[in-house]
Coordinates of C-alpha atoms and ligand atoms in Angstrom, one line a residue:
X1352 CA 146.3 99.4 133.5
X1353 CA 144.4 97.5 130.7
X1354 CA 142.4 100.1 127.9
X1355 CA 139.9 98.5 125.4
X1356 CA 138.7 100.2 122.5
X1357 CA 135.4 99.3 120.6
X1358 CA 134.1 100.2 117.5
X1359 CA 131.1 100.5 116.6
X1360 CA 130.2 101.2 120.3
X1361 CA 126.3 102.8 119.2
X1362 CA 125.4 99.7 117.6
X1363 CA 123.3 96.8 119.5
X1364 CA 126.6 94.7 120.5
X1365 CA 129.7 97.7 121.2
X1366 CA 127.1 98.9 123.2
X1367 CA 126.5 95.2 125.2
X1368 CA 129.9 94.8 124.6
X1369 CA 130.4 98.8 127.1
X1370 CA 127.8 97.5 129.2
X1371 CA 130.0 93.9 130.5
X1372 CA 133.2 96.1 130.5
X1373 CA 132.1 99.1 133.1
X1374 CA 131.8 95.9 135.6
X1375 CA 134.9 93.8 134.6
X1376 CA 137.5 93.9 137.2
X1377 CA 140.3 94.3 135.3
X1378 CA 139.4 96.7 132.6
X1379 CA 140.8 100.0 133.7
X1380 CA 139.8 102.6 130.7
X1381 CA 137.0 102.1 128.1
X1382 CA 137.7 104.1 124.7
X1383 CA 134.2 104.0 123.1
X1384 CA 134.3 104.8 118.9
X1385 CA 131.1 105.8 117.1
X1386 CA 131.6 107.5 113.9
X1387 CA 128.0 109.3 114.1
X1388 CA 128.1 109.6 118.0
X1389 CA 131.7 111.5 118.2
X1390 CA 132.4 114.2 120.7
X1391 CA 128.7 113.0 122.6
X1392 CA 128.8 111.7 126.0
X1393 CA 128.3 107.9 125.6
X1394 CA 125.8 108.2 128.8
X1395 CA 123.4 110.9 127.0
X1396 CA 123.4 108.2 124.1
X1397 CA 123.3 104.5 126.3
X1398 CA 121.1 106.2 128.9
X1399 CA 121.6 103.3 131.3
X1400 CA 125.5 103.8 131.4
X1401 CA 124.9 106.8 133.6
X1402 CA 127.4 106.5 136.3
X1403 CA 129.1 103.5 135.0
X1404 CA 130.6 105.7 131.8
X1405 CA 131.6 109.0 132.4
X1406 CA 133.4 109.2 128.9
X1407 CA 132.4 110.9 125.2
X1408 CA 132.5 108.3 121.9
X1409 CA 135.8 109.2 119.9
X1410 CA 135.9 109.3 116.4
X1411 CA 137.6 106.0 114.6
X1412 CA 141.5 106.8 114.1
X1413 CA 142.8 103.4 113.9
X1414 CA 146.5 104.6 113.3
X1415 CA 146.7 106.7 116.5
X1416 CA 145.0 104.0 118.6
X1417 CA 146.1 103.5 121.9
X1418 CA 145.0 100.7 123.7
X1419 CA 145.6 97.2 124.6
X1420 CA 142.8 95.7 123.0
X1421 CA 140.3 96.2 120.7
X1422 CA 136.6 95.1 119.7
X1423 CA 135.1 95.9 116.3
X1424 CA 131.8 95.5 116.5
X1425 CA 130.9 96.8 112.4
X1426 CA 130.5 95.0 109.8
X1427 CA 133.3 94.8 107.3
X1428 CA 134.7 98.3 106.2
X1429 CA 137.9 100.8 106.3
X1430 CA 138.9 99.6 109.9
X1431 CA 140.5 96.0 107.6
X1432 CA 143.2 98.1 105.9
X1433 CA 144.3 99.4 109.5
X1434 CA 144.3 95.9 111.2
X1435 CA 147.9 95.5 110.2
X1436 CA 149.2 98.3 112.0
X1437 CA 147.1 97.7 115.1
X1438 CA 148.3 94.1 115.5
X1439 CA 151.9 95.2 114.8
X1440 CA 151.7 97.7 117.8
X1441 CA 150.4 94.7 120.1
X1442 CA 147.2 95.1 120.1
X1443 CA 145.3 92.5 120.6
X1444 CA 141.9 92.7 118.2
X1445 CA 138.5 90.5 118.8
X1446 CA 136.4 91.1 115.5
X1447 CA 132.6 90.6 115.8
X1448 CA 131.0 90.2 111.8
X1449 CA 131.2 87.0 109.9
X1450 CA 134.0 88.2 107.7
X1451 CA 137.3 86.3 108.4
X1452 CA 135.0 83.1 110.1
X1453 CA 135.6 80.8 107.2
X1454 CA 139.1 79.7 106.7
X1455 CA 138.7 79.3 103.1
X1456 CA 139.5 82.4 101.0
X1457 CA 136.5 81.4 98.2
X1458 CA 133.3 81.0 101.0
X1459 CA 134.6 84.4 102.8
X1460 CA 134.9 86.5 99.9
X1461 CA 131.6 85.0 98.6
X1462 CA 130.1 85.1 101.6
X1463 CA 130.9 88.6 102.6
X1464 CA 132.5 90.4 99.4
X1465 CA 134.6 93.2 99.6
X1466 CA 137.2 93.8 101.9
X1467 CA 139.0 90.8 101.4
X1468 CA 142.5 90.2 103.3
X1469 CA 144.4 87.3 103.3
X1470 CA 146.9 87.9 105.7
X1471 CA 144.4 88.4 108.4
X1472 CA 142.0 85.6 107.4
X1473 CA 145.2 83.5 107.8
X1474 CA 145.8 84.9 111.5
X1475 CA 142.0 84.5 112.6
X1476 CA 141.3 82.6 115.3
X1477 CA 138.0 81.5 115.2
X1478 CA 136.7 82.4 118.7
X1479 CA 134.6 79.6 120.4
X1480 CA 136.3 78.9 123.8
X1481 CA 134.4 76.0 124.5
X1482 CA 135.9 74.4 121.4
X1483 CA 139.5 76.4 120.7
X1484 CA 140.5 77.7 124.0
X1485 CA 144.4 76.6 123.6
X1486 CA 144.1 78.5 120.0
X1487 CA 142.6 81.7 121.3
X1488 CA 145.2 81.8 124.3
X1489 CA 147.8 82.4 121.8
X1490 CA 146.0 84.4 119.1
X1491 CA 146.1 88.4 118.6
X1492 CA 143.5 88.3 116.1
X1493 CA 140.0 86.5 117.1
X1494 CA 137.0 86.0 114.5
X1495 CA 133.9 86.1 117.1
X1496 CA 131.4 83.3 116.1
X1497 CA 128.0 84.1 114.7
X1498 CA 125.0 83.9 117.1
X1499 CA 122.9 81.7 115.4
X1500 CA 126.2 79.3 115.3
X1501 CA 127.1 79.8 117.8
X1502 CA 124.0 77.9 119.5
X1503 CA 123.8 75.2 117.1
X1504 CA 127.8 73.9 116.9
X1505 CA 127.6 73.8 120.7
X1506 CA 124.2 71.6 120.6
X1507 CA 126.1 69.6 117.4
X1508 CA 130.1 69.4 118.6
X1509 CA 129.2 66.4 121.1
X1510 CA 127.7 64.0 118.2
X1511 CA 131.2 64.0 116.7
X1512 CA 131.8 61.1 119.1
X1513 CA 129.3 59.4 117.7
X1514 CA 129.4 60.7 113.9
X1515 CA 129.2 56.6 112.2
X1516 CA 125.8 56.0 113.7
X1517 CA 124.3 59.5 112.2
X1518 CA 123.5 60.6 109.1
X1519 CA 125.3 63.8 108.4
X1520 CA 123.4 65.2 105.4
X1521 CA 120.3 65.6 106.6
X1522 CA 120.6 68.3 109.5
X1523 CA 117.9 70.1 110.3
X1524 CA 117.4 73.0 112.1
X1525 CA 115.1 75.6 112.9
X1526 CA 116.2 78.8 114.9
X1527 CA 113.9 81.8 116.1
X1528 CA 115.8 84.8 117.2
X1529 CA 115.1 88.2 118.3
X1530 CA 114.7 91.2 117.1
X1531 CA 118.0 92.8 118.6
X1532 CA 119.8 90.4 116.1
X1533 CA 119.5 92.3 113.0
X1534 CA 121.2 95.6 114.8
X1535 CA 120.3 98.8 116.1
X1536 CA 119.8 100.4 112.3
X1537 CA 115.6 100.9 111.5
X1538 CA 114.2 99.2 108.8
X1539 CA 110.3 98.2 107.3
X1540 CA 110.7 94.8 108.5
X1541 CA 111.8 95.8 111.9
X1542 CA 109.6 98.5 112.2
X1543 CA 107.1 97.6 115.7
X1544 CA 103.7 97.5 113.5
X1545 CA 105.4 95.3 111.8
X1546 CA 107.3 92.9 114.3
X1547 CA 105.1 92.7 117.0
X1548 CA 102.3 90.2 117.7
X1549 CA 104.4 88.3 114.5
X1550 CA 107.0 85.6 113.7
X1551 CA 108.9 86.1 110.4
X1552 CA 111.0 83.7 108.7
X1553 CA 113.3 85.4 106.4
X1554 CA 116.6 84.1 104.5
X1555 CA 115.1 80.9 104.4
X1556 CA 117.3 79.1 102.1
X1557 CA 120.6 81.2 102.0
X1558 CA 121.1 82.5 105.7
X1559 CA 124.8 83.6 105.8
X1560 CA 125.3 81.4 109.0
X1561 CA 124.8 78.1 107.1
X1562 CA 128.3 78.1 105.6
X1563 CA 130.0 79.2 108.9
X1564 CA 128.4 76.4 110.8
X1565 CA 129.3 73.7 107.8
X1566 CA 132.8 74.8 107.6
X1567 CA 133.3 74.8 111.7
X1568 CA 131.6 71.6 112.5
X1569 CA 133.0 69.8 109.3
X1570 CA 136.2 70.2 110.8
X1571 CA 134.8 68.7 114.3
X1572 CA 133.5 66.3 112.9
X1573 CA 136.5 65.3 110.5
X1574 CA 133.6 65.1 107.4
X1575 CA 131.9 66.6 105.3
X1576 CA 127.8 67.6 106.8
X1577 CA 124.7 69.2 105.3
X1578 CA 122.8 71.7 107.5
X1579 CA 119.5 72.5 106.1
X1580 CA 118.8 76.0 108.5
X1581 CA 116.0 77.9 108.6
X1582 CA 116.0 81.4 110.9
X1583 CA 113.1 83.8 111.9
X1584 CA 112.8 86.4 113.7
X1585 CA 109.9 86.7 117.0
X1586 CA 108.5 89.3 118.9
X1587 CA 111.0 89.7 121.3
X1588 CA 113.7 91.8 121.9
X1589 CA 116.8 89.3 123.0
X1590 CA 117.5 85.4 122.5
X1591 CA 118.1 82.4 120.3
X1592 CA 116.2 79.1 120.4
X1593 CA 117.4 76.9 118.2
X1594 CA 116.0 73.0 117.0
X1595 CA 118.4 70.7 116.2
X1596 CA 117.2 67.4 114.8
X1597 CA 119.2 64.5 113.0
X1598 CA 118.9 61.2 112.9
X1599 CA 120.9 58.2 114.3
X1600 CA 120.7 54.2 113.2
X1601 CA 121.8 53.4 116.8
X1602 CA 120.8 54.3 120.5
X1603 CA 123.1 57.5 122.3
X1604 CA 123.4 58.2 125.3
X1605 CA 123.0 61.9 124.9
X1606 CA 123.0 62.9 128.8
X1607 CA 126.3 61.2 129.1
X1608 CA 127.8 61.7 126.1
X1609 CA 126.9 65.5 126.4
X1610 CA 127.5 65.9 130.3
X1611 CA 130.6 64.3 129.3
X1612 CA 131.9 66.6 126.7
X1613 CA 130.8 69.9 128.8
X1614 CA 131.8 69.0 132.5
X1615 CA 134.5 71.6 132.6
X1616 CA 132.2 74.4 131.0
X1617 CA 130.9 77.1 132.9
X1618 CA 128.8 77.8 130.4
X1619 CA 127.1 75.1 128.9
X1620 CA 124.3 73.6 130.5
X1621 CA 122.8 70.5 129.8
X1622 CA 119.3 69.6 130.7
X1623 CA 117.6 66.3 130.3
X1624 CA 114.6 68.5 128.8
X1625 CA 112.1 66.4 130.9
X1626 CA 109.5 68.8 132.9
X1627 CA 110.5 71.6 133.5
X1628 CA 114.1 71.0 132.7
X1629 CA 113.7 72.7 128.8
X1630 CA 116.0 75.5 127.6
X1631 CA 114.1 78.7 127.4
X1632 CA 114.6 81.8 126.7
X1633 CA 114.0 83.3 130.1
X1634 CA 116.9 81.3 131.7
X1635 CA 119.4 82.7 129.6
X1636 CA 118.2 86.2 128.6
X1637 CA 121.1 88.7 130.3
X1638 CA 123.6 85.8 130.9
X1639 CA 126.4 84.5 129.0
X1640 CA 125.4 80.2 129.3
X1641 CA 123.9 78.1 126.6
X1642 CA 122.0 75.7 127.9
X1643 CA 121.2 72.4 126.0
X1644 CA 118.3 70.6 125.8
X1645 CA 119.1 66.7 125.1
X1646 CA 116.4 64.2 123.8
X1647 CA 116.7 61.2 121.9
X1648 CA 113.2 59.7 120.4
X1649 CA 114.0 56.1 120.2
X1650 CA 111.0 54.8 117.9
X1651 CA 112.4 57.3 115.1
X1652 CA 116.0 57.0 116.0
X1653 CA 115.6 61.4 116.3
X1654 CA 118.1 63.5 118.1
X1655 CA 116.0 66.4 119.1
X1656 CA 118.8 69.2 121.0
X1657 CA 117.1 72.2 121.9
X1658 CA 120.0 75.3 122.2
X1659 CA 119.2 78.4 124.2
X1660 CA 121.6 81.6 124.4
X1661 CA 121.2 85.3 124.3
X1662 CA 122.5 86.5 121.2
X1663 CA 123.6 89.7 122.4
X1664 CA 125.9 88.1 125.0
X1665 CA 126.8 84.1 124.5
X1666 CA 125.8 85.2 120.7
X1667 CA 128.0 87.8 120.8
X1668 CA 129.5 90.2 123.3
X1669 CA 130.0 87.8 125.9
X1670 CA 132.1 85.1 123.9
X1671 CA 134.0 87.9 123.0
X1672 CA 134.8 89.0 126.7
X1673 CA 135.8 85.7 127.2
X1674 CA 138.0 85.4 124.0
X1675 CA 139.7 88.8 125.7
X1676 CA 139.8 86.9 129.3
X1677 CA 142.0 84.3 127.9
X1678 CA 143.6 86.4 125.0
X1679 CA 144.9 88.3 128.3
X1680 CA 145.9 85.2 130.7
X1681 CA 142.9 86.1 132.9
X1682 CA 139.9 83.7 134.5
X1683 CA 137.7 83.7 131.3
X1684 CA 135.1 83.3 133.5
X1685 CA 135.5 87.7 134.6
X1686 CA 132.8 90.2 134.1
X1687 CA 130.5 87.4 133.1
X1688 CA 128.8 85.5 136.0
X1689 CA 125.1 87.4 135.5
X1690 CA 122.6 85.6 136.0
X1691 CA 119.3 85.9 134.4
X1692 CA 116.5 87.8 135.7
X1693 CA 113.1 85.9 137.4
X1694 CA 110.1 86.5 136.8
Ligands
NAP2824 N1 123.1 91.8 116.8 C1 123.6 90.6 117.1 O1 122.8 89.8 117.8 C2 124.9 90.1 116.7 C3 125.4 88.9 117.3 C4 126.7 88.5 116.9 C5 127.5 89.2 116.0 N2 127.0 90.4 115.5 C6 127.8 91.1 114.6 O2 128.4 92.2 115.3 C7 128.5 93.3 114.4 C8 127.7 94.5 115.0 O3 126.4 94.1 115.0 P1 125.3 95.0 115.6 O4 124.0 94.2 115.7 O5 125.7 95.7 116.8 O6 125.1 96.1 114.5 P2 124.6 97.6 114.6 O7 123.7 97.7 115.8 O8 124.1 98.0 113.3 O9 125.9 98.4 115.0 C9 127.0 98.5 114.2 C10 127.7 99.8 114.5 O10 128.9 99.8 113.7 C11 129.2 101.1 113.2 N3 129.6 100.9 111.8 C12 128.9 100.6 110.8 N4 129.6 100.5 109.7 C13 130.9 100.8 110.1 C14 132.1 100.8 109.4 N5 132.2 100.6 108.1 N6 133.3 101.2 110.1 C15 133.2 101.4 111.4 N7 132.0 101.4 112.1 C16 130.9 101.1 111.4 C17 128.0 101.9 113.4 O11 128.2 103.0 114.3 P3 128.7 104.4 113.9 O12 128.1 104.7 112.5 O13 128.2 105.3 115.0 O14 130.2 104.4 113.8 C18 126.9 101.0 114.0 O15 126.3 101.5 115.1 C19 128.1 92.9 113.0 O16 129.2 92.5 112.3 C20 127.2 91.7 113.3 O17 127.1 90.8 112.3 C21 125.7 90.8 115.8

């Protein structure tokens, strides 16, 4: 029997994160934790859970927790201080914020303040399967990439093969997400008058993502890079389209050198872009793949990767059922083979 807790199980991705578990095989009980939502039925709440969730959101008592595993899905808060005691019982913990991303105590603390622990930002794992399965088989404590990352170091990991020919301070990249990324909590700029019919940029210079990306990819890449990243935010509800473009003094072969580095991935998928091969939105939208666009513009020497994911799921809550599938020695493919839905 396998339980699995999540906090913060009213917000956009506990509740994605409810909605993958009530269909993965191996998940016996769901414990959902809302602080505002306690003592409601979760189904009266996430009206589409009727019948999947017959259970009522539980108040957040860390120290009495019992469970097998657990998801925070909050940002940083009260729930750090307990994470000692929860590990030391066994359970096994996937955290969701950026907090505890950035293996350097200086860019986590100044990136998210407050909250800072040492101890734990030395046990994170950071949770990309594609890139650190071995590491997250063996870790009890996973840091769940960003979304917007988590697009672009999967369209950018492959280059490291090739990293003499490029010029690693000028990387570009332009991302538009949607709406769903910035949570379930109202706000002005979110508001529909505002949002619909419109395409914001916002954060243009100091998006919290840029540092994450640097620090991961820097490692990849065994150097130090420059991302120049600029996100907005579109009229839809779900999904991530990112641009990636950098510049190479020598001819790739992106289609091999990417099919290459992604044969054994489930899901990544790489298109040659031509026709009606491009990543879009559509393709992805309810499924956990990332599917990458490769073109290489020969008279510029320009990389042009286009990077598609749903940032609720591959952004999010599905990366972090597969971080649990392995964490737990299952197929880390479970509870995630959706695919999207046409028209
Ligand atoms: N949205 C995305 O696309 C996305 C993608 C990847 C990662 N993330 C990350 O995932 C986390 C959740 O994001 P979200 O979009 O789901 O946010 P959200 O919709 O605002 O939900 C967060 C939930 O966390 C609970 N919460 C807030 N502060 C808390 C605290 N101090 N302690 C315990 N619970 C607290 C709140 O529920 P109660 O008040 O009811 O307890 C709230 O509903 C964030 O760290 C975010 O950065 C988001």
């Amino acid at each position: 029997m396998t339980s699995v807790a999540v906090i913060g199980a009213s917000g956009y991705i506990g509740s994605e994160l409810l909605r993958l578990l009530v269909n993965h095989p191996k998940i016996d009980e769901i414990i959902p934790v809302s602080r505002s939502l306690a003592g409601k039925k979760v189904s009266s709440h996430l009206t589409y859970l009727r019948g999947f969730l017959d259970a009522e959101f539980r108040e957040m008592d860390l120290e009495n927790l019992d469970a097998d595993f657990l998801y925070v899905a909050a940002p940083p808060g009260e729930w750090i201080n307990s994470m000692q005691s929860v590990l030391e019982r066994g359970i096994k913990v996937v955290s969701m914020g950026g907090k505890f991303r950035i293996k350097n105590p200086e860019i986590d603390s100044k990136t998210y303040p407050g909250f800072d622990n040492p101890e734990l930002l030395d046990k994170a794992v950071y949770g990309l399967p594609e890139l650190y399965r071995e590491e997250i088989k063996k870790a009890s404590f996973i840091a769940n990439p960003g979304c917007y990352t988590t697009s672009i170091i999967l369209a950018l990991a492959p280059l490291s093969r090739h990293k003499k020919s490029l010029d690693l301070g000028r990387i570009v990249v332009s991302s538009v997400s949607g709406s769903s990324g910035a949570g379930a909590k109202p706000s002005r700029f979110l508001h529909h008058p505002e949002m619909s019919s419109n395409l914001r940029p916002y954060r243009v210079l100091e998006h919290r993502h840029t540092p994450e990306m640097e620090h991961i990819l820097s490692r990849e890449f065994d150097s130090d890079l420059s991302i120049s990243f600029t996100p907005s935010i579109g009229n839809h509800c779900r999904g991530i389209l990112s641009y990636v473009n950098l510049f190479s003094n020598g001819e790739i072969d992106l289609g091999k050198l990417f099919g290459d580095f992604y044969s054994e991935e489930f899901f990544v998928r790489i298109l040659s872009s031509a026709g009606e091969n491009v990543p879009n939105l559509k393709d992805v939208i309810n499924t956990n793949f990332c599917d990458i666009g490769v073109n290489f513009d020969r008279g510029r020497g320009r990389i042009l990767l286009l990077s598609a994911t749903d940032n609720l799921i591959k952004g999010g809550s599905g990366t972090a059922v597969q971080n649990m599938n392995l964490m737990l020695g299952l197929d880390e493919r479970l509870g995630l083979k959706q695919v999207a839905v046409s028209p």
